[in-house]
Amino acid sequence: MQIPFTKLQDQYKDCKDQINTAIQKILDTDEFIAGPTVEKFEQTWSNHVQAQSCAAVGNGTFAVTLALLACGIKPGHEVITTAHTFVSTAEAIKVIGAKPVFVDIDEYYHIDATQIQQKITHNTKAILFVDLYGQTPNIDHLKKIAKSHNLFLIEDAAHSAGAEYKNQRVGNLVDLTCFSFNPIKNLGAIGDAGAVTGNKDLIDRVKMYRDHGRKTKYDYETIGYNARIDCIQAAVLSEKMQHYTDWNEQKRQKADVYNDQLLAKTPLTRLHCLHSYYVYVIQVPARDDFILYMQEQGISTNIHYKKPLNTNQPYYPYQPCSRTEWVCNQIVSLPCYYSLTESEQSYIIDHVNNWVKQYN
């Protein structure tokens, strides 16, 4: 049996006719970068997450970068974040000249809120947290810290489209929320795409920064970026939005089976959270040998993420995050797409359990 880690064609196949029609309309009308198609997606997405406003952007990295700029983060400022994330989270901070201050993770792989206060200085301007793997941290706790120190609270929700915290959909919980819609995400475009949702005044600033720093065609108020979304991506996302909550529910069902049957250490689910399971991550002994073993069985795996950001040269001087560094040597991601068949999942479970048993 051969089981890929992901199957990117599935989302397209589920709404192929609608997507093809939407793309053809873009080609027929020459509406390539801005216009009604983007505005429709922004309105639909902001309504979906019950946010005041939405700015669609070129990718998830731009979403975080422009969110930071909209909050007034400048060179010399500090932003508290996690080292256990994709590089974009900290990269966005560095690109605008600010300093990422890394905090270790808790047992859920999230930023450890109990360690944040000791990292706050007079230069700290924001907390940038990550909904790692598809569920939120304790946002109430983070809000209290941010409010008590007058800090912006920014959510990197690249993994958590469709996730919820206390029955509220991710996207309206904090000052600004940053989404990625690249093709591997639960809601994926056919190229790079992203969005920022939240406070309307801040979103208006995101829209200015995404379009070369201008609010009108010829008036440039600041240095900005060319970070606009293509209309084809906005059109595709609008069509897929009609299906992705069902896809998420099917992924949760696969994750429930894993949770019930795997002998490996499986993800903890935080109280009051609805998980999107962007990836399903376990901890196994002898992880690198395990990956080779699974390859021999025809099962593809991945690692999210293998090297903590605090140990990468661009983020020196080194800031210790001991739990993150230990976890990154143990974790591996299993196939968990919504079209995974029962027989394929049983095959994966059998081989994971065989590996764990031989080490026990």
Coordinates of C-alpha atoms in Angstrom, one line a residue:
M1 CA 0.0 0.0 0.0
Q2 CA 1.2 3.5 -0.9
I3 CA -0.2 6.4 1.2
P4 CA 0.9 9.9 0.5
F5 CA 1.2 12.5 3.2
T6 CA -1.4 14.7 1.6
K7 CA -3.6 14.7 -1.5
L8 CA -3.8 18.2 -2.9
Q9 CA -6.2 17.3 -5.8
D10 CA -9.0 16.3 -3.5
Q11 CA -10.3 19.8 -2.7
Y12 CA -10.3 20.7 -6.3
K13 CA -12.1 17.6 -7.4
D14 CA -14.8 18.2 -4.9
C15 CA -15.8 21.5 -6.5
K16 CA -14.1 21.3 -9.9
D17 CA -16.9 22.7 -12.0
Q18 CA -17.5 25.7 -9.7
I19 CA -13.8 26.5 -9.6
N20 CA -13.3 26.2 -13.4
T21 CA -16.3 28.5 -14.0
A22 CA -15.0 31.0 -11.5
I23 CA -11.5 31.0 -13.1
Q24 CA -13.0 31.4 -16.6
K25 CA -15.0 34.4 -15.4
I26 CA -11.8 36.1 -14.2
L27 CA -10.1 35.4 -17.6
D28 CA -13.1 36.7 -19.5
T29 CA -13.4 39.9 -17.5
D30 CA -9.7 40.8 -17.0
E31 CA -10.3 41.2 -13.3
F32 CA -6.9 39.9 -12.2
I33 CA -5.7 41.7 -9.1
A34 CA -8.3 43.9 -7.4
G35 CA -12.1 44.4 -7.7
P36 CA -15.4 42.7 -6.9
T37 CA -14.0 39.2 -6.7
V38 CA -11.6 40.1 -3.9
E39 CA -14.1 42.3 -2.1
K40 CA -16.7 39.4 -2.2
F41 CA -14.2 37.0 -0.7
E42 CA -13.2 39.5 2.0
Q43 CA -16.8 40.1 2.9
T44 CA -17.7 36.4 2.9
W45 CA -14.6 35.5 5.1
S46 CA -15.2 38.3 7.6
N47 CA -18.8 37.3 7.9
H48 CA -17.8 33.7 8.3
V49 CA -15.5 34.4 11.2
Q50 CA -17.7 37.3 12.5
A51 CA -14.9 39.8 12.3
Q52 CA -15.3 43.6 11.7
S53 CA -13.3 43.5 8.6
C54 CA -10.9 41.5 6.3
A55 CA -8.0 42.2 4.1
A56 CA -7.0 39.5 1.6
V57 CA -3.3 39.4 0.9
G58 CA -0.8 37.5 -1.2
N59 CA 0.2 34.9 1.4
G60 CA 0.3 34.0 5.1
T61 CA 3.7 35.5 5.6
F62 CA 2.5 38.9 4.3
A63 CA -0.6 38.5 6.6
V64 CA 1.6 38.4 9.7
T65 CA 4.0 41.1 8.4
L66 CA 1.3 43.6 7.6
A67 CA -0.5 42.9 10.8
L68 CA 2.6 43.8 12.7
L69 CA 3.0 47.0 10.7
A70 CA -0.6 47.9 11.2
C71 CA -0.1 47.7 15.0
G72 CA 2.8 50.1 14.7
I73 CA 5.6 47.7 15.3
K74 CA 8.9 49.3 14.3
P75 CA 12.6 48.6 14.4
G76 CA 13.8 48.3 18.0
H77 CA 10.5 47.0 19.2
E78 CA 10.1 43.5 20.7
V79 CA 7.4 40.9 19.8
I80 CA 6.9 37.9 22.1
T81 CA 6.3 34.7 20.2
T82 CA 7.1 31.0 20.0
A83 CA 10.1 29.1 18.6
H84 CA 7.9 26.1 17.7
T85 CA 6.3 27.3 14.4
F86 CA 7.0 27.8 10.8
V87 CA 9.7 30.3 10.0
S88 CA 7.2 32.9 8.7
T89 CA 6.1 33.8 12.3
A90 CA 9.4 35.1 13.4
E91 CA 10.6 36.0 9.9
A92 CA 7.8 38.6 9.7
I93 CA 9.1 40.2 12.9
K94 CA 12.7 40.3 11.7
V95 CA 11.8 41.7 8.3
I96 CA 10.4 44.9 9.7
G97 CA 13.4 45.3 12.0
A98 CA 11.8 44.2 15.3
K99 CA 13.1 41.5 17.6
P100 CA 11.4 38.2 18.2
V101 CA 11.5 37.2 21.8
F102 CA 11.0 33.5 22.1
V103 CA 9.0 31.8 24.8
D104 CA 9.0 28.0 25.4
I105 CA 6.0 25.8 24.8
D106 CA 3.5 24.1 27.1
E107 CA 2.2 20.5 26.9
Y108 CA -0.2 21.5 24.1
Y109 CA 2.8 22.7 21.9
H110 CA 1.5 26.3 22.4
I111 CA 3.4 29.3 23.7
D112 CA 3.6 28.9 27.5
A113 CA 1.6 31.8 28.8
T114 CA 3.1 31.3 32.3
Q115 CA 6.5 32.4 30.9
I116 CA 5.4 35.4 29.0
Q117 CA 5.4 38.0 31.8
Q118 CA 9.1 37.5 32.6
K119 CA 10.0 38.3 28.9
I120 CA 8.1 41.6 28.8
T121 CA 10.3 44.8 28.7
H122 CA 9.7 48.5 27.9
N123 CA 10.3 47.6 24.2
T124 CA 7.7 44.9 24.1
K125 CA 4.8 46.0 21.8
A126 CA 2.9 42.8 20.9
I127 CA 2.3 39.1 21.6
L128 CA 2.2 37.0 18.4
F129 CA 0.9 33.5 19.3
V130 CA 0.3 30.5 17.0
D131 CA -2.6 28.2 16.8
L132 CA -0.2 25.3 16.3
Y133 CA -1.5 22.3 14.4
G134 CA -5.1 23.7 14.4
Q135 CA -6.2 24.7 17.9
T136 CA -5.9 27.9 19.9
P137 CA -4.0 28.4 23.2
N138 CA -5.9 29.7 26.2
I139 CA -6.8 33.1 24.7
D140 CA -8.5 34.4 27.8
H141 CA -5.1 34.1 29.6
L142 CA -3.3 35.8 26.8
K143 CA -5.8 38.6 26.6
K144 CA -5.3 39.3 30.3
I145 CA -1.5 39.6 29.9
A146 CA -1.8 41.8 26.8
K147 CA -4.4 44.1 28.4
S148 CA -2.4 44.5 31.7
H149 CA 0.7 45.5 29.7
N150 CA -1.0 47.4 26.9
L151 CA 0.2 45.1 24.2
F152 CA -1.3 44.2 20.9
L153 CA -2.4 40.5 20.6
I154 CA -1.9 39.0 17.2
E155 CA -3.0 35.5 16.2
D156 CA -1.1 33.4 13.6
A157 CA -4.0 31.3 12.5
A158 CA -2.2 29.7 9.5
H159 CA -3.2 26.3 10.8
S160 CA -6.6 27.0 12.3
A161 CA -9.2 28.0 9.6
G162 CA -12.5 26.7 11.0
A163 CA -11.2 26.2 14.5
E164 CA -13.1 27.6 17.5
Y165 CA -12.4 28.8 21.0
K166 CA -15.4 28.8 23.4
N167 CA -17.8 28.4 20.4
Q168 CA -16.3 31.4 18.6
R169 CA -14.7 30.9 15.3
V170 CA -11.0 31.9 15.0
G171 CA -10.8 35.2 13.3
N172 CA -12.5 37.6 15.7
L173 CA -10.9 36.7 19.1
V174 CA -8.0 39.2 19.3
D175 CA -6.8 42.5 17.7
L176 CA -5.7 40.9 14.4
T177 CA -5.8 37.3 13.1
C178 CA -3.6 36.1 10.3
F179 CA -4.6 33.3 7.9
S180 CA -2.7 31.3 5.3
F181 CA -4.6 29.7 2.4
N182 CA -1.7 28.1 0.6
P183 CA -2.6 24.8 -1.2
I184 CA -1.8 22.4 1.7
K185 CA -4.1 24.2 4.2
N186 CA -7.6 23.0 5.2
L187 CA -8.9 25.8 3.0
G188 CA -6.3 26.1 0.2
A189 CA -6.0 28.2 -2.8
I190 CA -4.3 27.0 -6.0
G191 CA -1.3 29.2 -5.2
D192 CA -0.3 31.4 -2.3
A193 CA -3.0 33.5 -0.5
G194 CA -3.7 34.8 2.9
A195 CA -5.9 37.2 4.9
V196 CA -6.0 39.3 8.0
T197 CA -9.2 39.8 10.0
G198 CA -10.1 42.0 13.0
N199 CA -10.5 45.6 14.1
K200 CA -11.6 47.7 11.1
D201 CA -9.2 50.6 11.7
L202 CA -6.3 48.2 11.9
I203 CA -7.5 46.3 8.8
D204 CA -7.7 49.6 6.9
R205 CA -4.0 50.0 7.7
V206 CA -3.3 46.5 6.5
K207 CA -5.0 47.3 3.2
M208 CA -2.8 50.4 2.9
Y209 CA 0.4 48.5 3.5
R210 CA -0.6 45.7 1.1
D211 CA -0.9 48.2 -1.8
H212 CA 2.4 50.1 -1.7
G213 CA 1.4 52.2 1.3
R214 CA -1.4 54.1 -0.4
K215 CA -5.1 54.7 0.4
T216 CA -5.9 56.3 -3.0
K217 CA -4.4 55.7 -6.4
Y218 CA -1.8 58.5 -6.3
D219 CA -1.4 59.3 -2.6
Y220 CA 1.3 57.3 -0.8
E221 CA 1.2 57.7 3.0
T222 CA 4.0 55.3 3.9
I223 CA 6.4 52.7 2.5
G224 CA 4.4 49.5 1.8
Y225 CA 4.5 46.3 -0.1
N226 CA 3.0 44.7 -3.2
A227 CA 1.1 42.2 -1.2
R228 CA -2.2 42.0 -2.9
I229 CA -4.1 38.8 -3.6
D230 CA -4.7 37.6 -7.1
C231 CA -8.4 37.5 -8.1
I232 CA -8.1 33.9 -9.3
Q233 CA -7.1 32.9 -5.7
A234 CA -9.9 34.9 -4.2
A235 CA -12.4 33.3 -6.6
V236 CA -11.1 29.7 -5.8
L237 CA -11.3 30.4 -2.1
S238 CA -14.9 31.7 -2.4
E239 CA -15.9 28.4 -4.1
K240 CA -14.0 26.1 -1.6
M241 CA -15.5 28.0 1.4
Q242 CA -18.8 26.3 0.7
H243 CA -17.2 22.9 1.4
Y244 CA -14.3 23.4 3.8
T245 CA -16.3 23.1 7.0
D246 CA -17.4 19.6 5.9
W247 CA -13.8 18.8 5.0
N248 CA -12.7 19.9 8.5
E249 CA -15.3 17.7 10.2
Q250 CA -14.2 14.7 8.2
K251 CA -10.6 15.4 9.3
R252 CA -11.8 15.6 13.0
Q253 CA -13.3 12.1 12.5
K254 CA -10.0 10.7 11.3
A255 CA -8.2 12.4 14.2
D256 CA -10.7 10.8 16.6
V257 CA -9.9 7.4 15.3
Y258 CA -6.2 8.1 15.8
N259 CA -6.8 9.4 19.3
D260 CA -8.7 6.2 20.2
Q261 CA -6.4 3.6 18.6
L262 CA -2.8 4.9 18.5
L263 CA -0.3 3.7 21.2
A264 CA 2.0 6.7 20.5
K265 CA 1.6 9.9 22.4
T266 CA -1.1 11.8 20.6
P267 CA -2.0 15.5 20.7
L268 CA -3.7 16.9 23.7
T269 CA -7.0 18.7 23.0
R270 CA -7.4 21.9 25.0
L271 CA -10.7 22.5 26.9
H272 CA -13.1 24.8 25.0
C273 CA -11.3 24.3 21.7
L274 CA -12.6 22.9 18.4
H275 CA -9.5 21.6 16.6
S276 CA -9.1 21.9 12.9
Y277 CA -6.3 19.3 12.7
Y278 CA -4.3 21.0 10.0
V279 CA -1.8 18.3 10.8
Y280 CA -1.9 15.3 13.1
V281 CA 1.3 15.1 15.2
I282 CA 2.5 12.3 17.5
Q283 CA 5.6 11.7 19.5
V284 CA 7.5 8.5 18.9
P285 CA 10.8 7.0 20.1
A286 CA 13.7 7.1 17.6
R287 CA 11.7 9.4 15.4
D288 CA 14.1 9.5 12.4
D289 CA 14.3 5.7 12.3
F290 CA 10.5 5.6 12.6
I291 CA 10.2 7.8 9.5
L292 CA 12.4 5.4 7.5
Y293 CA 10.4 2.4 8.8
M294 CA 7.1 4.1 7.7
Q295 CA 8.6 4.8 4.2
E296 CA 9.5 1.2 3.9
Q297 CA 5.8 0.4 4.5
G298 CA 4.8 2.9 1.8
I299 CA 3.5 5.5 4.3
S300 CA 4.7 9.1 3.9
T301 CA 5.1 11.3 6.9
N302 CA 6.4 14.8 7.7
I303 CA 7.8 16.9 10.6
H304 CA 6.1 20.1 11.8
Y305 CA 8.7 21.3 12.8
K306 CA 12.1 19.7 12.9
K307 CA 14.3 22.6 14.0
P308 CA 13.2 25.3 16.6
L309 CA 13.6 28.8 15.3
N310 CA 15.6 29.9 18.3
T311 CA 18.4 27.5 17.1
N312 CA 18.6 28.9 13.6
Q313 CA 21.4 31.4 12.8
P314 CA 19.1 34.3 11.6
Y315 CA 17.6 34.4 15.1
Y316 CA 20.7 34.5 17.2
P317 CA 21.7 35.3 19.8
Y318 CA 20.4 32.0 21.1
Q319 CA 17.4 32.1 23.4
P320 CA 16.9 28.8 25.2
C321 CA 13.6 27.0 24.8
S322 CA 14.4 23.6 26.3
R323 CA 11.0 21.9 25.9
T324 CA 10.6 23.1 22.3
E325 CA 14.1 21.7 21.5
W326 CA 13.3 18.3 23.1
V327 CA 9.9 18.0 21.4
C328 CA 11.3 18.8 18.0
N329 CA 13.4 15.6 18.2
Q330 CA 10.3 13.5 19.0
I331 CA 7.4 14.7 16.7
V332 CA 6.2 13.4 13.4
S333 CA 3.1 14.2 11.4
L334 CA 0.9 11.4 10.0
P335 CA -1.4 11.5 7.0
C336 CA -4.8 12.9 8.1
Y337 CA -6.5 14.3 5.1
Y338 CA -10.3 14.1 4.9
S339 CA -10.3 11.5 2.0
L340 CA -8.1 9.0 3.9
T341 CA -9.9 5.7 3.7
E342 CA -10.6 3.4 6.6
S343 CA -8.3 0.7 5.3
E344 CA -5.5 3.2 4.8
Q345 CA -5.9 4.6 8.3
S346 CA -6.0 1.1 9.8
Y347 CA -2.8 0.3 7.9
I348 CA -1.1 3.4 9.4
I349 CA -2.3 2.7 12.9
D350 CA -1.0 -0.9 12.8
H351 CA 2.5 0.2 11.8
V352 CA 2.7 3.0 14.3
N353 CA 1.6 0.7 17.0
N354 CA 4.0 -2.0 15.9
W355 CA 6.8 0.5 16.2
V356 CA 5.8 1.7 19.7
K357 CA 5.4 -1.8 21.0
Q358 CA 8.9 -2.8 20.0
Y359 CA 10.2 0.1 22.0
N360 CA 8.1 -0.6 25.0

